[in-house]
CSV table of C-alpha atoms in Angstrom, one decimal:
chain,number,residue,atom,x,y,z
A,1,UNK,CA,101.7,49.0,65.7
A,2,UNK,CA,102.5,52.6,65.6
A,3,UNK,CA,106.0,53.9,65.2
A,4,UNK,CA,106.0,55.2,68.7
A,5,UNK,CA,104.9,51.9,70.2
A,6,UNK,CA,107.6,50.1,68.2
A,7,UNK,CA,110.2,52.5,69.6
A,8,UNK,CA,109.0,51.9,73.1
A,9,UNK,CA,109.1,48.2,72.6
A,10,UNK,CA,112.7,48.4,71.3
A,11,UNK,CA,113.7,50.5,74.3
A,12,UNK,CA,112.2,48.0,76.8
A,13,UNK,CA,114.0,45.1,75.1
A,14,UNK,CA,117.3,47.1,75.1
A,15,UNK,CA,116.9,48.0,78.8
A,16,UNK,CA,116.1,44.4,79.6
A,17,UNK,CA,119.2,43.2,77.8
A,18,UNK,CA,121.3,45.7,79.6
A,19,UNK,CA,120.1,44.2,82.9
A,20,UNK,CA,119.8,40.5,82.0
A,21,UNK,CA,123.0,40.0,80.1
A,22,UNK,CA,125.4,41.4,82.7
A,23,UNK,CA,123.5,39.5,85.4
A,24,UNK,CA,123.8,36.3,83.4
A,25,UNK,CA,127.6,36.9,82.9
A,26,UNK,CA,128.0,37.6,86.6
A,27,UNK,CA,126.3,34.4,87.6
A,28,UNK,CA,128.3,32.5,85.0
A,29,UNK,CA,131.5,33.9,86.3
A,30,UNK,CA,130.5,33.0,89.9
A,31,UNK,CA,129.5,29.5,88.9
A,32,UNK,CA,132.7,29.1,86.8
A,33,UNK,CA,134.8,30.3,89.7
A,34,UNK,CA,133.2,27.8,92.0
A,35,UNK,CA,133.6,25.2,89.3
A,36,UNK,CA,137.3,25.8,88.9
A,37,UNK,CA,137.8,25.7,92.7
A,38,UNK,CA,135.8,22.5,93.2
A,39,UNK,CA,137.1,20.4,90.4
A,40,UNK,CA,140.7,20.1,91.5
A,41,UNK,CA,139.5,19.1,95.0
A,42,UNK,CA,137.5,16.2,93.5
A,43,UNK,CA,140.4,15.1,91.2
A,44,UNK,CA,143.1,15.4,93.9
A,45,UNK,CA,141.3,13.5,96.7
A,46,UNK,CA,142.3,11.5,98.5
A,47,UNK,CA,145.7,13.2,99.0
A,48,UNK,CA,148.3,11.7,101.3
A,49,UNK,CA,151.2,13.5,102.9
A,50,UNK,CA,154.3,11.6,102.1
A,51,UNK,CA,157.0,10.4,104.4
A,52,UNK,CA,160.3,12.1,103.9
A,53,UNK,CA,163.3,10.4,102.3
A,54,UNK,CA,165.3,9.1,105.4
A,55,UNK,CA,168.8,10.1,106.2
A,56,UNK,CA,171.4,7.7,105.0
A,57,UNK,CA,172.7,7.2,108.6
A,58,UNK,CA,169.5,5.4,109.6
A,59,UNK,CA,168.4,3.8,106.3
A,60,UNK,CA,170.1,1.3,104.0
A,61,UNK,CA,169.9,2.8,100.6
A,62,UNK,CA,172.3,0.5,98.7
A,63,UNK,CA,169.5,-1.7,97.3
A,64,UNK,CA,167.1,1.0,96.1
A,65,UNK,CA,166.1,1.9,92.6
A,66,UNK,CA,165.1,5.6,92.3
A,67,UNK,CA,162.7,7.5,90.2
A,68,UNK,CA,162.3,11.3,90.7
A,69,UNK,CA,159.2,13.4,90.0
A,70,UNK,CA,161.1,16.7,90.3
A,71,UNK,CA,158.6,19.3,89.1
A,72,UNK,CA,156.5,19.7,92.2
A,73,UNK,CA,153.5,17.8,90.9
A,74,UNK,CA,151.4,15.7,93.2
A,75,UNK,CA,150.3,13.1,90.7
A,76,UNK,CA,151.9,10.6,88.3
A,77,UNK,CA,150.3,9.7,84.9
A,78,UNK,CA,149.7,6.1,83.9
A,79,UNK,CA,152.7,5.9,81.5
A,80,UNK,CA,155.1,6.8,84.2
A,81,UNK,CA,153.4,4.4,86.6
A,82,UNK,CA,154.0,1.8,84.0
A,83,UNK,CA,157.7,2.4,84.3
A,84,UNK,CA,157.6,2.2,88.0
A,85,UNK,CA,155.6,-1.1,87.9
A,86,UNK,CA,158.0,-2.6,85.4
A,87,UNK,CA,160.9,-2.0,87.8
A,88,UNK,CA,158.9,-3.4,90.7
A,89,UNK,CA,157.8,-6.5,88.8
A,90,UNK,CA,161.4,-7.3,87.7
A,91,UNK,CA,163.0,-6.5,91.1
A,92,UNK,CA,160.5,-8.0,93.5
A,93,UNK,CA,163.1,-8.0,96.3
A,94,UNK,CA,164.3,-4.5,95.8
A,95,UNK,CA,162.7,-1.2,97.1
A,96,UNK,CA,161.5,1.0,94.2
A,97,UNK,CA,161.5,4.5,95.7
A,98,UNK,CA,159.6,7.1,93.8
A,99,UNK,CA,160.8,10.5,95.1
A,100,UNK,CA,158.3,13.4,94.9
A,101,UNK,CA,159.2,17.0,95.3
A,102,UNK,CA,155.6,17.6,96.3
A,103,UNK,CA,154.8,16.9,100.0
A,104,UNK,CA,151.5,15.2,99.0
A,105,UNK,CA,150.5,12.5,96.6
A,106,UNK,CA,147.2,12.2,94.7
A,107,UNK,CA,146.2,8.7,95.3
A,108,UNK,CA,144.7,7.8,91.9
A,109,UNK,CA,143.1,4.5,91.2
A,110,UNK,CA,146.2,3.4,89.4
A,111,UNK,CA,148.5,4.3,92.4
A,112,UNK,CA,146.3,2.6,94.9
A,113,UNK,CA,146.2,-0.5,92.7
A,114,UNK,CA,150.0,-0.4,92.3
A,115,UNK,CA,150.6,-0.1,96.1
A,116,UNK,CA,148.2,-2.9,96.8
A,117,UNK,CA,150.0,-5.2,94.3
A,118,UNK,CA,153.6,-4.4,95.1
A,119,UNK,CA,154.9,-4.1,98.6
A,120,UNK,CA,158.3,-2.9,97.4
A,121,UNK,CA,157.0,0.4,95.9
A,122,UNK,CA,157.3,3.4,98.1
A,123,UNK,CA,156.4,7.1,97.4
A,124,UNK,CA,158.6,9.4,99.5
A,125,UNK,CA,159.0,13.2,99.7
A,126,UNK,CA,162.3,14.5,98.5
A,127,UNK,CA,163.3,17.9,100.0
A,128,UNK,CA,165.3,19.1,97.0
A,129,UNK,CA,166.4,22.3,98.7
A,130,UNK,CA,167.9,20.3,101.5
A,131,UNK,CA,169.6,17.9,99.1
A,132,UNK,CA,171.2,20.9,97.3
A,133,UNK,CA,172.2,22.7,100.5
A,134,UNK,CA,173.9,19.6,102.0
A,135,UNK,CA,175.9,19.1,98.8
A,136,UNK,CA,178.9,20.8,97.0
A,137,UNK,CA,176.2,22.5,94.8
A,138,UNK,CA,174.8,24.6,97.6
A,139,UNK,CA,176.5,27.9,96.4
A,140,UNK,CA,175.4,27.2,92.8
A,141,UNK,CA,171.9,26.6,94.0
A,142,UNK,CA,171.7,29.8,96.1
A,143,UNK,CA,172.9,31.9,93.2
A,144,UNK,CA,169.8,30.8,91.3
A,145,UNK,CA,171.4,30.8,88.0
A,146,UNK,CA,169.3,27.8,87.2
A,147,UNK,CA,166.1,29.8,88.0
A,148,UNK,CA,167.0,32.5,85.5
A,149,UNK,CA,168.2,30.1,82.8
A,150,UNK,CA,166.4,29.3,79.6
A,151,UNK,CA,165.2,25.9,81.0
A,152,UNK,CA,164.7,26.5,84.7
A,153,UNK,CA,162.7,23.4,85.6
A,154,UNK,CA,165.1,21.0,83.8
A,155,UNK,CA,168.1,22.7,85.2
A,156,UNK,CA,166.7,22.4,88.7
A,157,UNK,CA,165.8,18.7,88.3
A,158,UNK,CA,168.7,17.2,86.3
A,159,UNK,CA,171.4,17.7,89.0
A,160,UNK,CA,169.2,15.9,91.6
A,161,UNK,CA,169.9,12.5,90.1
A,162,UNK,CA,173.7,12.9,90.5
A,163,UNK,CA,173.3,14.3,94.1
A,164,UNK,CA,170.9,11.5,95.0
A,165,UNK,CA,173.3,8.7,93.9
A,166,UNK,CA,176.3,10.5,95.4
A,167,UNK,CA,174.6,10.7,98.8
A,168,UNK,CA,172.8,7.4,98.9
A,169,UNK,CA,174.1,5.1,96.2
A,170,UNK,CA,171.8,2.9,94.1
A,171,UNK,CA,170.2,2.9,90.6
A,172,UNK,CA,168.5,5.8,89.0
A,173,UNK,CA,165.9,5.6,86.2
A,174,UNK,CA,164.0,8.2,84.3
A,175,UNK,CA,160.2,8.0,84.4
A,176,UNK,CA,160.1,6.9,80.8
A,177,UNK,CA,162.3,3.9,81.2
A,178,UNK,CA,160.7,0.4,81.0
A,179,UNK,CA,162.7,-2.3,82.8
A,180,UNK,CA,162.8,-5.6,80.9
A,181,UNK,CA,165.4,-7.5,83.0
A,182,UNK,CA,167.0,-7.3,86.4
A,183,UNK,CA,169.6,-4.5,86.8
A,184,UNK,CA,170.9,-5.4,90.3
A,185,UNK,CA,174.0,-7.2,89.1
A,186,UNK,CA,175.3,-3.9,87.5
A,187,UNK,CA,177.5,-1.5,89.5
A,188,UNK,CA,178.9,1.9,88.7
A,189,UNK,CA,177.6,2.2,85.1
A,190,UNK,CA,175.8,4.2,82.4
A,191,UNK,CA,175.1,3.5,78.7
A,192,UNK,CA,175.4,5.0,75.3
A,193,UNK,CA,172.3,6.3,73.7
A,194,UNK,CA,173.9,6.8,70.3
A,195,UNK,CA,177.3,6.5,68.6
A,196,UNK,CA,178.3,9.9,70.1
A,197,UNK,CA,176.4,10.4,73.4
A,198,UNK,CA,176.2,8.8,76.8
A,199,UNK,CA,172.8,9.1,78.5
A,200,UNK,CA,172.0,9.4,82.2
A,201,UNK,CA,168.4,8.1,82.1
A,202,UNK,CA,169.7,4.8,83.4
A,203,UNK,CA,172.7,4.8,85.7
A,204,UNK,CA,173.9,3.3,88.9
A,205,UNK,CA,176.7,4.1,91.3
A,206,UNK,CA,177.8,3.4,94.8
A,207,UNK,CA,177.6,6.1,97.4
A,208,UNK,CA,180.3,8.8,97.1
A,209,UNK,CA,181.7,7.5,93.8
A,210,UNK,CA,184.4,9.8,92.4
A,211,UNK,CA,182.8,9.8,88.9
A,212,UNK,CA,179.7,11.4,90.4
A,213,UNK,CA,181.9,13.9,92.2
A,214,UNK,CA,183.4,14.9,88.9
A,215,UNK,CA,180.0,15.4,87.4
A,216,UNK,CA,178.9,17.6,90.3
A,217,UNK,CA,182.1,19.7,90.1
A,218,UNK,CA,181.5,20.2,86.4
A,219,UNK,CA,177.9,21.3,86.9
A,220,UNK,CA,179.0,23.7,89.6
A,221,UNK,CA,181.9,25.3,87.7
A,222,UNK,CA,180.8,25.2,84.0
A,223,UNK,CA,177.0,25.6,84.0
A,224,UNK,CA,175.6,27.0,80.7
A,225,UNK,CA,172.2,28.5,81.3
A,226,UNK,CA,171.2,28.6,77.6
A,227,UNK,CA,171.8,25.0,76.6
A,228,UNK,CA,169.2,22.2,76.5
A,229,UNK,CA,170.2,19.2,78.5
A,230,UNK,CA,173.4,20.7,79.7
A,231,UNK,CA,173.3,18.6,82.9
A,232,UNK,CA,172.1,15.5,81.1
A,233,UNK,CA,173.8,13.7,78.2
A,234,UNK,CA,176.2,16.5,77.5
A,235,UNK,CA,177.5,16.5,81.0
A,236,UNK,CA,177.9,12.7,81.5
A,237,UNK,CA,179.4,12.3,78.0
A,238,UNK,CA,182.0,15.0,78.8
A,239,UNK,CA,183.0,13.4,82.0
A,240,UNK,CA,183.4,9.9,80.4
A,241,UNK,CA,185.6,11.5,77.7
A,242,UNK,CA,187.7,13.5,80.0
A,243,UNK,CA,188.0,11.1,83.0
A,244,UNK,CA,188.0,7.8,81.2
A,245,UNK,CA,189.3,8.7,77.7
A,246,UNK,CA,186.1,7.2,76.2
A,247,UNK,CA,185.7,7.4,72.5
A,248,UNK,CA,182.0,6.5,71.7
A,249,UNK,CA,180.8,4.3,70.2
A,250,UNK,CA,183.7,2.3,71.6
A,251,UNK,CA,182.8,1.4,75.2
A,252,UNK,CA,186.4,0.5,76.2
A,253,UNK,CA,187.4,2.8,79.1
A,254,UNK,CA,191.2,3.0,79.1
A,255,UNK,CA,191.5,5.0,82.3
A,256,UNK,CA,188.5,4.0,84.4
A,257,UNK,CA,188.5,0.6,86.1
A,258,UNK,CA,185.8,1.7,88.5
A,259,UNK,CA,183.2,2.6,85.9
A,260,UNK,CA,181.4,0.6,83.1
A,261,UNK,CA,180.0,2.0,79.9
A,262,UNK,CA,177.4,-0.1,78.1
A,263,UNK,CA,176.6,-0.3,74.4
A,264,UNK,CA,173.6,1.5,73.1
A,265,UNK,CA,171.5,-1.7,72.6
A,266,UNK,CA,171.6,-2.4,76.4
A,267,UNK,CA,169.5,0.5,77.6
A,268,UNK,CA,168.4,2.4,74.5
A,269,UNK,CA,167.9,-0.2,71.7
A,270,UNK,CA,165.4,2.1,70.0
A,271,UNK,CA,166.7,5.6,69.2
A,272,UNK,CA,164.6,8.7,69.5
A,273,UNK,CA,165.0,9.0,65.7
A,274,UNK,CA,163.2,5.7,65.2
A,275,UNK,CA,160.2,6.2,67.5
A,276,UNK,CA,157.7,4.6,65.1
A,277,UNK,CA,159.2,1.2,66.0
A,278,UNK,CA,157.3,1.4,69.2
A,279,UNK,CA,154.0,1.7,67.4
A,280,UNK,CA,154.4,-0.6,64.5
A,281,UNK,CA,152.7,-4.0,64.5
A,282,UNK,CA,155.8,-6.0,63.8
A,283,UNK,CA,155.6,-9.3,65.7
A,284,UNK,CA,159.0,-10.5,64.6
A,285,UNK,CA,160.7,-7.3,65.7
A,286,UNK,CA,158.8,-7.3,69.0
A,287,UNK,CA,159.7,-10.9,69.8
A,288,UNK,CA,163.4,-10.4,68.8
A,289,UNK,CA,163.7,-7.3,71.0
A,290,UNK,CA,162.0,-8.7,74.0
A,291,UNK,CA,163.9,-12.0,73.9
A,292,UNK,CA,167.3,-10.5,73.4
A,293,UNK,CA,169.2,-11.3,76.6
A,294,UNK,CA,171.5,-8.2,76.1
A,295,UNK,CA,168.6,-5.7,76.2
A,296,UNK,CA,167.8,-4.6,79.7
A,297,UNK,CA,165.6,-1.5,79.4
A,298,UNK,CA,163.7,0.5,76.8
A,299,UNK,CA,163.5,4.3,76.7
A,300,UNK,CA,160.2,5.6,75.5
A,301,UNK,CA,161.4,9.2,75.0
A,302,UNK,CA,158.3,10.6,76.6
A,303,UNK,CA,159.0,14.1,75.4
A,304,UNK,CA,158.4,12.8,71.8
A,305,UNK,CA,155.8,10.1,72.4
A,306,UNK,CA,153.5,11.5,75.0
A,307,UNK,CA,150.9,12.7,72.5
A,308,UNK,CA,150.3,9.2,71.1
A,309,UNK,CA,147.3,7.2,72.5
A,310,UNK,CA,148.2,3.6,73.1
A,311,UNK,CA,145.5,0.9,73.1
A,312,UNK,CA,146.6,-1.8,75.6
A,313,UNK,CA,145.1,-4.6,73.5
A,314,UNK,CA,147.1,-3.5,70.4
A,315,UNK,CA,149.8,-5.6,68.8
A,316,UNK,CA,152.5,-3.0,68.6
A,317,UNK,CA,155.6,-3.1,70.7
A,318,UNK,CA,154.4,-0.5,73.2
A,319,UNK,CA,151.1,-2.3,73.8
A,320,UNK,CA,152.7,-5.7,74.2
A,321,UNK,CA,155.2,-4.3,76.8
A,322,UNK,CA,152.4,-2.6,78.7
A,323,UNK,CA,150.4,-5.9,79.0
A,324,UNK,CA,153.4,-7.9,80.2
A,325,UNK,CA,155.4,-5.5,82.3
A,326,UNK,CA,152.8,-3.2,83.9
A,327,UNK,CA,149.6,-5.3,83.9
A,328,UNK,CA,148.2,-3.7,87.1
A,329,UNK,CA,148.5,-0.1,85.7
A,330,UNK,CA,147.1,-1.2,82.4
A,331,UNK,CA,144.1,-2.8,84.0
A,332,UNK,CA,143.3,0.2,86.2
A,333,UNK,CA,143.7,2.6,83.3
A,334,UNK,CA,140.7,1.2,81.3
A,335,UNK,CA,143.2,-0.3,78.9
A,336,UNK,CA,144.1,2.9,77.2
A,337,UNK,CA,147.4,4.8,77.7
């Protein structure tokens, strides 16, 4: 082949590439755009618009146990459903109300299975803006200091638990709490998570309780936008110390006959500093913990454990609990969490 022919061939190849490659990229982008649009529709179906949380005047809330999904998501992963199921299983005569800040709920296989098995589980829409605006925190909410804070999502969600219990009364549980035993005999309570701190992942109060009012006032007047968990353990510990003269780890409350503070072992027997205990195959430890009459819940510290894959047929503490306390969720999750 002559040098001239070779040059012509190269030019043709170059021209073809200039046409074909952009065309291919364009088609790929169109396909990918359609792909991204279509996939969520498949994952999210069937969606169901949720009933709103009723007003307290027309609905008896005193016997409810609350969970809150406060980040606007319309789905709940299996591990959180396990927490919900454990509460429903142990409290079969109590409404387990899962409050969503999304108006719709993605009806996954796990959720459909859960609702079919437990008539006491309800998913309701919580209008967080309305809850704020009808509370003493309305001015704080409108200033949007929380929105401009270092942790906006957390600072939006954390106050909701106090406002919810103050307005309705009941028991509040974080989504990473597994319930081992019935909590309904407890009134106006919280528990230590360590020798120094009270936690608000498990707490219950009657409607309008003055302790909650003190918490709400503290959030409104002394909000620190830069601190992690400022409206969580730091807040409730501060109120217990100030209002009740609490001196953790001592749970004696010298100035609060209307509130009860439980020892760490009751709600948080495994500290976040000892998370490996959940994943070790120690049958003696598992049996001792699950048979201890004083241990009522377990906190799985989801922020620290969410990356770990849990085989439901395993022999570690987490796997044993999943099989016994959320069997429906486990079975509908292909036995892997």
